[in-house]
GROMACS .gro file of C-alpha atoms in nm:
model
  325
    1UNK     CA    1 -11.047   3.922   4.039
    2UNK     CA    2 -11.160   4.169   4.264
    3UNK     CA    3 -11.146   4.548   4.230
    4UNK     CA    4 -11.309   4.877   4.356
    5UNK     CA    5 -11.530   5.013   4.106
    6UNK     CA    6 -11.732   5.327   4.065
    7UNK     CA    7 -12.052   5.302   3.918
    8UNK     CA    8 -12.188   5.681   3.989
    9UNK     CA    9 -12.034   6.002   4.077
   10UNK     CA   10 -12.038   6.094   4.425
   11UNK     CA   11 -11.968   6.016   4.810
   12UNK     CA   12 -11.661   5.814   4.864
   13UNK     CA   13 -11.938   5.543   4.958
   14UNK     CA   14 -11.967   5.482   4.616
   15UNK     CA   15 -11.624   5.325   4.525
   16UNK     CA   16 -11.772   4.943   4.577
   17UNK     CA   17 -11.583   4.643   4.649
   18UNK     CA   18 -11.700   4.358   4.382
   19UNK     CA   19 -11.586   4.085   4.131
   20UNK     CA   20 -11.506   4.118   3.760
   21UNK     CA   21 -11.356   3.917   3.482
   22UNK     CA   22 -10.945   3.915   3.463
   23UNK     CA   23 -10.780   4.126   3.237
   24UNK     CA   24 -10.596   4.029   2.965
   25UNK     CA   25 -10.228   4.132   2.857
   26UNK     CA   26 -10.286   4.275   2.494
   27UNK     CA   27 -10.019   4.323   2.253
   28UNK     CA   28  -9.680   4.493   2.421
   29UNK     CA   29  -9.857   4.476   2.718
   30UNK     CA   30  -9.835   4.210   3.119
   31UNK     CA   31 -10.018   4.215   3.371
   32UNK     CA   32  -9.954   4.243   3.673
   33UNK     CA   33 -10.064   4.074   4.016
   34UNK     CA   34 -10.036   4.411   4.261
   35UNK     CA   35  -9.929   4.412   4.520
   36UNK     CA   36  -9.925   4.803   4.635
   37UNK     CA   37 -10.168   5.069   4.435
   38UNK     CA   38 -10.126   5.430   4.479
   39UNK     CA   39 -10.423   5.675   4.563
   40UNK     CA   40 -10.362   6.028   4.436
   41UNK     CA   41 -10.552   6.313   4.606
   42UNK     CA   42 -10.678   6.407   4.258
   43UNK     CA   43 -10.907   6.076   4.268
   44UNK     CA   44 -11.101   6.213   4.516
   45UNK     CA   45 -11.223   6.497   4.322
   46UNK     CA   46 -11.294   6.284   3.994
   47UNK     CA   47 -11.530   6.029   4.203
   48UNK     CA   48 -11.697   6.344   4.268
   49UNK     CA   49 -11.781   6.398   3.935
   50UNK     CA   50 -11.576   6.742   3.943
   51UNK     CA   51 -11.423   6.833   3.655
   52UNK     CA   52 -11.104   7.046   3.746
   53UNK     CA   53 -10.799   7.204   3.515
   54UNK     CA   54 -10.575   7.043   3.754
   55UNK     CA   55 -10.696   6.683   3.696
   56UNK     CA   56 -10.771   6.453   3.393
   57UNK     CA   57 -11.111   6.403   3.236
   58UNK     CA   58 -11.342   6.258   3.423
   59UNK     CA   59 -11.401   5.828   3.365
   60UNK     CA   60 -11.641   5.685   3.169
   61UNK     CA   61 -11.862   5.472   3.390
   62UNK     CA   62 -11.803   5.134   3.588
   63UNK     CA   63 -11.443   5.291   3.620
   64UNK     CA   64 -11.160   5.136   3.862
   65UNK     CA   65 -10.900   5.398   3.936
   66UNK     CA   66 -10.600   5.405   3.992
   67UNK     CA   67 -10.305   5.421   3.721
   68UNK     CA   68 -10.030   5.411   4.016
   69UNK     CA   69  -9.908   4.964   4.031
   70UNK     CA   70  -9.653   4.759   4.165
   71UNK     CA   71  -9.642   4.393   4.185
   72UNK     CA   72  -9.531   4.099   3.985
   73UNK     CA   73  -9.567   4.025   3.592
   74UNK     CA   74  -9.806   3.746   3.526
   75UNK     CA   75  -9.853   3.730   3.204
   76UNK     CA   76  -9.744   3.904   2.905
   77UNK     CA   77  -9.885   4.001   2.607
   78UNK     CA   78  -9.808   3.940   2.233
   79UNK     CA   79  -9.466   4.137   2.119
   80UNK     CA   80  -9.354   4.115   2.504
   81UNK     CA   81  -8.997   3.967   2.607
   82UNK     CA   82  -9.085   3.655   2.847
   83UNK     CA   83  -8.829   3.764   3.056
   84UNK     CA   84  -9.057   4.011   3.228
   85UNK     CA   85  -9.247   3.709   3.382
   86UNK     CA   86  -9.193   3.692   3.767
   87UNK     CA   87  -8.990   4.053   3.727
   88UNK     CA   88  -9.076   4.314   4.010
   89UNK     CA   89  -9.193   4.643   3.859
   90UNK     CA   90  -9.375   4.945   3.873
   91UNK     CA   91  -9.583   5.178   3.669
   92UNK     CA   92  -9.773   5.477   3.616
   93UNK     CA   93 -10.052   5.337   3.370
   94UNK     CA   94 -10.201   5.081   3.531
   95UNK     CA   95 -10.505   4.944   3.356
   96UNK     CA   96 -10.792   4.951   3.398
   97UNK     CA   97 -10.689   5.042   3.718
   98UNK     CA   98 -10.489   4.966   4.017
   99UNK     CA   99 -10.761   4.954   4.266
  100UNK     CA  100 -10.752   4.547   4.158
  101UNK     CA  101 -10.583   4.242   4.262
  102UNK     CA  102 -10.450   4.263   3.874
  103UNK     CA  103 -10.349   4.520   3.577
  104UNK     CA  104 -10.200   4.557   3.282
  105UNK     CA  105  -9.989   4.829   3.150
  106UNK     CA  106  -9.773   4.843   2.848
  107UNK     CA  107  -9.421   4.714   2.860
  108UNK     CA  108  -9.253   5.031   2.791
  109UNK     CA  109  -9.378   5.193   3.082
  110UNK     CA  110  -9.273   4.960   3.279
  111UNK     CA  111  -8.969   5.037   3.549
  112UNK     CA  112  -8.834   4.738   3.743
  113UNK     CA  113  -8.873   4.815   4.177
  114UNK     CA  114  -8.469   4.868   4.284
  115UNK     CA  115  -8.354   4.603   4.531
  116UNK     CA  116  -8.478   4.652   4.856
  117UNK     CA  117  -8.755   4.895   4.831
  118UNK     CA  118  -9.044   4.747   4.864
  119UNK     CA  119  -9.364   4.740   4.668
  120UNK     CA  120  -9.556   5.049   4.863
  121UNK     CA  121  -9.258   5.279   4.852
  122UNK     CA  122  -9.213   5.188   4.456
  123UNK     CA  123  -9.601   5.298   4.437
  124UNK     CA  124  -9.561   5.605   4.607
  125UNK     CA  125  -9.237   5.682   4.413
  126UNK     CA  126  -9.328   5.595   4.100
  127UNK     CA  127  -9.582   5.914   4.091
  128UNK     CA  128  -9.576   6.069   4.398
  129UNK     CA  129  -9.154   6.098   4.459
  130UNK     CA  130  -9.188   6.167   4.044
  131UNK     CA  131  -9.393   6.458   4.116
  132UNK     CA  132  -9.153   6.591   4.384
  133UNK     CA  133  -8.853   6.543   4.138
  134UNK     CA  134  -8.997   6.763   3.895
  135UNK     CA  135  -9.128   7.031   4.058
  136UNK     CA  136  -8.774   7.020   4.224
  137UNK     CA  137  -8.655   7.097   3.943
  138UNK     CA  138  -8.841   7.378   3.881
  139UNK     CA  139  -8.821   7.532   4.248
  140UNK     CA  140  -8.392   7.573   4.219
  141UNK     CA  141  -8.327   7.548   4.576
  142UNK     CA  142  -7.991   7.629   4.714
  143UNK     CA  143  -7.856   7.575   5.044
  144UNK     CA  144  -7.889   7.924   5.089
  145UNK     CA  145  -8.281   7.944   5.069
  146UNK     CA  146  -8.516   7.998   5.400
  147UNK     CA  147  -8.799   7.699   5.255
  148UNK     CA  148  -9.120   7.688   5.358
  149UNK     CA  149  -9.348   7.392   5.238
  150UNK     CA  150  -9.674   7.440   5.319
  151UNK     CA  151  -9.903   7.072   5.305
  152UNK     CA  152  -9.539   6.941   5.481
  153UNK     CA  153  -9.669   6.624   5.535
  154UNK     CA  154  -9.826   6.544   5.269
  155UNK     CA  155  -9.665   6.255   4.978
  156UNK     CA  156  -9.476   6.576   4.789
  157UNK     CA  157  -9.462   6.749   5.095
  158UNK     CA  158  -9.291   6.516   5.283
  159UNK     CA  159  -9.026   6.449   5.005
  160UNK     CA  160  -8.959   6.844   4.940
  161UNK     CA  161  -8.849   6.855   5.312
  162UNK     CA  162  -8.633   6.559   5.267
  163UNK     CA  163  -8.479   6.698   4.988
  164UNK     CA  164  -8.443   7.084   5.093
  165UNK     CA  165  -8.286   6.955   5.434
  166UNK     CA  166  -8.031   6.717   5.240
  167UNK     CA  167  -7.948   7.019   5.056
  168UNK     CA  168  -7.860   7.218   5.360
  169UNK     CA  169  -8.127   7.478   5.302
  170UNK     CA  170  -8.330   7.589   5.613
  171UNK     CA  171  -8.627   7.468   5.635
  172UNK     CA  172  -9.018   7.536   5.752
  173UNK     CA  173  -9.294   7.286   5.744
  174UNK     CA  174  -9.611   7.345   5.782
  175UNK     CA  175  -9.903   7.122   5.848
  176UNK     CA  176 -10.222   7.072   5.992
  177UNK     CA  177 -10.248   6.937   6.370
  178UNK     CA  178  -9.937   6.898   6.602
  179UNK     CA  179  -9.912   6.512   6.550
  180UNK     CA  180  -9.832   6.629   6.152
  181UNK     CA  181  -9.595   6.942   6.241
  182UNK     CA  182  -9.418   6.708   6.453
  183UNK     CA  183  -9.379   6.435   6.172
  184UNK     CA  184  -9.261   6.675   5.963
  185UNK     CA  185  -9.027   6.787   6.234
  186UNK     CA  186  -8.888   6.419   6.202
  187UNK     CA  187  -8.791   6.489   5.855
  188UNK     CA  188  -8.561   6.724   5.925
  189UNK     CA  189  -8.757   7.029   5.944
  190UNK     CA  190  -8.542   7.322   6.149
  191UNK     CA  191  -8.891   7.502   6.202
  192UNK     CA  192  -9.199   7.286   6.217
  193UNK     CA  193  -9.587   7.474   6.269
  194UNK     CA  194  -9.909   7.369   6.296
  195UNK     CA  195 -10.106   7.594   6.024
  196UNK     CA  196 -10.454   7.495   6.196
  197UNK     CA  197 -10.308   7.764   6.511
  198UNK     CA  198 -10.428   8.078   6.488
  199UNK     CA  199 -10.026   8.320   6.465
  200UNK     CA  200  -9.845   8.042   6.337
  201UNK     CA  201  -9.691   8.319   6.130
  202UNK     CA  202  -9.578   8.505   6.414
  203UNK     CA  203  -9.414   8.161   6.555
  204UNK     CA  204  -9.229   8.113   6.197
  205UNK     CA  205  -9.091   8.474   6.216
  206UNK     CA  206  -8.970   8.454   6.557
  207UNK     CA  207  -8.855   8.098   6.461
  208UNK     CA  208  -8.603   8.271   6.234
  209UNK     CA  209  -8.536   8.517   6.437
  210UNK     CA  210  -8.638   8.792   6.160
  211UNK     CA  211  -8.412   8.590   5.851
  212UNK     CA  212  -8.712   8.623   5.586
  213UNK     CA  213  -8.853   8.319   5.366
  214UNK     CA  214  -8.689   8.333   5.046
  215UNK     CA  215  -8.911   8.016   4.860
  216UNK     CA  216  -9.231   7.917   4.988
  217UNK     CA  217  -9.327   7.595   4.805
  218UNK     CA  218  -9.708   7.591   4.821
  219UNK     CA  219  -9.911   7.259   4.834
  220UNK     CA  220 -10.214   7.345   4.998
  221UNK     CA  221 -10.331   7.682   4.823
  222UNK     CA  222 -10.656   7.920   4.977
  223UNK     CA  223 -10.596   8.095   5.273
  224UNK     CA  224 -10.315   7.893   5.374
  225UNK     CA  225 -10.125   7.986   5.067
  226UNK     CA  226 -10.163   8.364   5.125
  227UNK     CA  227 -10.078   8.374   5.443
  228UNK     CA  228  -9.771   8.167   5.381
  229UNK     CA  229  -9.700   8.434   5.090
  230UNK     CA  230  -9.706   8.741   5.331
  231UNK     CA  231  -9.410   8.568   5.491
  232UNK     CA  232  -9.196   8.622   5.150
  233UNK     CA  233  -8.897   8.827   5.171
  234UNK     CA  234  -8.835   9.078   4.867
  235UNK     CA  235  -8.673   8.939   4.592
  236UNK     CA  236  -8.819   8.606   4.678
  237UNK     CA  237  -9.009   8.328   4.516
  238UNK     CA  238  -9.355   8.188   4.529
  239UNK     CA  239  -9.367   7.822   4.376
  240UNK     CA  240  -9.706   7.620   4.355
  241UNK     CA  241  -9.659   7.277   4.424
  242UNK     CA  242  -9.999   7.099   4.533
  243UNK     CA  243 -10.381   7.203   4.580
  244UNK     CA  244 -10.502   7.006   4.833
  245UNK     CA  245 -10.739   7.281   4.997
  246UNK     CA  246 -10.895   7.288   4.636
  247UNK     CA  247 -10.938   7.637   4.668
  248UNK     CA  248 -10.710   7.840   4.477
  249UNK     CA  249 -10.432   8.130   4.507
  250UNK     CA  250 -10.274   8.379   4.274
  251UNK     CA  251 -10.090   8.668   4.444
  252UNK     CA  252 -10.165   9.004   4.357
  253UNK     CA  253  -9.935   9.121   4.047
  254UNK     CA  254  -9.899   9.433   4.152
  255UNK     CA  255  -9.725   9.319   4.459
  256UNK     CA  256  -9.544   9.094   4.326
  257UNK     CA  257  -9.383   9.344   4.075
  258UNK     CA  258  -9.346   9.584   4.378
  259UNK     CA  259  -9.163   9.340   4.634
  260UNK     CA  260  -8.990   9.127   4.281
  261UNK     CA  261  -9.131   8.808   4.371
  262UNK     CA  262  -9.141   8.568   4.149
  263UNK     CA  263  -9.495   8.346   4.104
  264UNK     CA  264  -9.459   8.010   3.901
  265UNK     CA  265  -9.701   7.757   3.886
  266UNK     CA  266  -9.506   7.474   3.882
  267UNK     CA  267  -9.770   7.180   3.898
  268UNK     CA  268  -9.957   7.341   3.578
  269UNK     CA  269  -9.598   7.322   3.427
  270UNK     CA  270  -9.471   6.947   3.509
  271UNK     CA  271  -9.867   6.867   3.370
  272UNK     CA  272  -9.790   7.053   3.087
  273UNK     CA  273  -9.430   6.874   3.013
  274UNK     CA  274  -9.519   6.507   3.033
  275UNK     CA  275  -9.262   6.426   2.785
  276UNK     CA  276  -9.011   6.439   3.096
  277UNK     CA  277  -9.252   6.181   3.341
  278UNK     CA  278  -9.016   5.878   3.250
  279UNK     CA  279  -8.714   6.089   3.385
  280UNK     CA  280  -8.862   6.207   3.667
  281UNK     CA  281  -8.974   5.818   3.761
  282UNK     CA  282  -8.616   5.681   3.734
  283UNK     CA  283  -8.519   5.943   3.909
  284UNK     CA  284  -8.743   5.916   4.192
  285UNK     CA  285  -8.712   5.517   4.199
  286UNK     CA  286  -8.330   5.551   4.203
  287UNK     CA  287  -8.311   5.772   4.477
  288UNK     CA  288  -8.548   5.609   4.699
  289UNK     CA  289  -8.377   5.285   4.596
  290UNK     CA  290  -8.074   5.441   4.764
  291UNK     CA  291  -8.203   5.585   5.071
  292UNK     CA  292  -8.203   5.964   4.940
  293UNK     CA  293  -8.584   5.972   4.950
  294UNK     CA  294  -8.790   5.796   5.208
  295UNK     CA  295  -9.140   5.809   5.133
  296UNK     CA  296  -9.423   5.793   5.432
  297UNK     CA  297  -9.671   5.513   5.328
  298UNK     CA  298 -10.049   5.463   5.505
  299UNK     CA  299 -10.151   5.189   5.387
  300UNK     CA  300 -10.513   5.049   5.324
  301UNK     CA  301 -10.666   4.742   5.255
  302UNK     CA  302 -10.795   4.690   4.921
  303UNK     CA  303 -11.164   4.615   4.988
  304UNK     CA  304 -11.121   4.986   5.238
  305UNK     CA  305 -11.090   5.207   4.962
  306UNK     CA  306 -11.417   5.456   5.029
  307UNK     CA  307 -11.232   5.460   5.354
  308UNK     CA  308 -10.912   5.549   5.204
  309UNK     CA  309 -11.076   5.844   5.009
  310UNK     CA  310 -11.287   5.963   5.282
  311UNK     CA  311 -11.023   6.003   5.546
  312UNK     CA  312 -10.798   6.214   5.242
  313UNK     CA  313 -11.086   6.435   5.188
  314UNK     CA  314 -11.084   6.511   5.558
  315UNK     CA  315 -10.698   6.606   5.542
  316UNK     CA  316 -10.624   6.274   5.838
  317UNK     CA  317 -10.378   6.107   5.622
  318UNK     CA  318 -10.051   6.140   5.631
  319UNK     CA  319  -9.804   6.058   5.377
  320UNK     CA  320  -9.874   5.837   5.074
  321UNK     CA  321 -10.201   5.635   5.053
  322UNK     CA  322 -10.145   5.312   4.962
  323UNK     CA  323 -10.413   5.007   4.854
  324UNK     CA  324 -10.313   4.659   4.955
  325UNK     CA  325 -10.489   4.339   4.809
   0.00000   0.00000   0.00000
């Protein structure tokens, strides 16, 4: 088969197109011929060799990444019900890795893709929309909340706007360059801002005509992040959803106690309650399976994956990066 493996930390010029043996369903495991592999953002920082809190050890090397797969079952392994053969599914522990033409993953992990989504929505779903769900879950909006996601148009970003509009909340993306504010306008966004402008917190508070932000959901963190947090109302909520900036933001305590603004962490808390992932997927499959949650793919051909990476690591993708073989 072929796969994209990386053989040394480093540039995204490193993740190399080449040939290796097929892998073979053990016991309770299939494989699976993909069709659609996710990237995650935090991929980019392991091929760097950059060990991080926020992301799992680093690989030993030749590693293929990539635990996001959909496709078709195969083959299946001894202990496996033969009626998986030929099934559409999806997964979150692809092995050893989805940037392949094939995988295998362990039966129970398995979910099967709903009728009529197709394979690179499932992908982006299956981790990306799971994400989203649980941090969700942890952010409580109402329809009452002013909601400003920062990283808007981003795979979580995207879907938090979806969901905060469908809940009748009003909402503010934020994103970097006017082709992305205006994508996330798309989504449903009532106020949409290019955070790359110089005052784009001025344009937010005349936006809402001085209503204050009552939940900023932060994906991006750094600078972004605190000046997003400046536009908190007292009594309001700071939720950290997403790092992409890499560069990191706690607000003051001292201010928060004075103004009673709540700080969570949410991401550190999802990675710390894994136990609820499977929930989250079907929950995330299900909805996009009924139109609740549309997810924005970009697609990239399988042997383009240093392209794939590079272009995340300079913030031009939008949406959910997705691998095709």
């Amino acid at each position: 088969m072929h796969a994209v493996v990386l053989h040394e930390f480093g540039p995204a010029e490193n993740l190399r197109y080449e040939t290796l043996p097929d892998p073979v369903a053990g016991p309770g495991q299939v494989r699976i011929a993909v069709r659609a592999a996710g990237v995650h953002f935090v991929e980019t920082v392991m091929r760097r060799g950059e060990a991080s809190d926020m992301a799992p050890p680093l690989p030993e090397l030749p590693a293929v990444f990539g635990g996001e797969v959909a496709g078709t079952v195969d083959a299946v392994g001894p202990g496996v019900d033969p009626a998986w053969l030929g099934r559409a599914v999806v997964t979150s522990h692809g092995s050893p890795g989805g940037y392949a033409e094939l995988a295998v993953a362990e039966a129970e992990g398995l979910h099967e893709v709903p009728d009529g989504l197709d394979f690179e929505s499932a992908v982006a779903m299956v981790v990306t929309g799971a994400t989203a769900v649980g941090l969700l879950g942890t952010a409580r909006l109402s329809l009452d909340d002013v909601v400003l996601v920062t990283s808007a148009a981003g795979g979580v970003g995207r879907l938090v706007v979806q969901y905060a509009h469908a809940l009748g909340a009003t909402v503010v993306g934020a994103a970097g360059g006017p082709a992305k504010a205006e994508a996330v306008r798309a989504l449903g966004a009532d106020v949409a801002v290019d955070y790359n402008r110089p005052g784009w917190q001025d344009e937010v508070r005349e936006a809402l005509g001085g209503r204050p932000v009552t939940a900023v959901l932060d994906g991006v963190g750094g600078e972004k992040a605190a000046a997003a947090f400046e536009l908190i109302g007292d009594g309001g909520r700071y939720v950290v959803i997403g790092w992409s900036s890499q560069e990191a933001f706690e607000p003051d305590e001292k201010v928060l106690a004075e103004r009673n603004i709540s700080y969570v962490n949410a991401l550190l808390e999802l990675i710390g309650h894994r136990e609820e992932g499977p929930a989250h997927e079907r929950a995330a499959l299900e909805a996009a399976g009924k139109g609740e949650l549309v997810p924005d793919v970009q697609t990239f051909p399988l042997e383009r994956a240093a392209e794939a990476h590079a272009a995340m690591e300079r913030r031009e993708t939008t949406g959910k990066v997705v691998l095709v073989p």
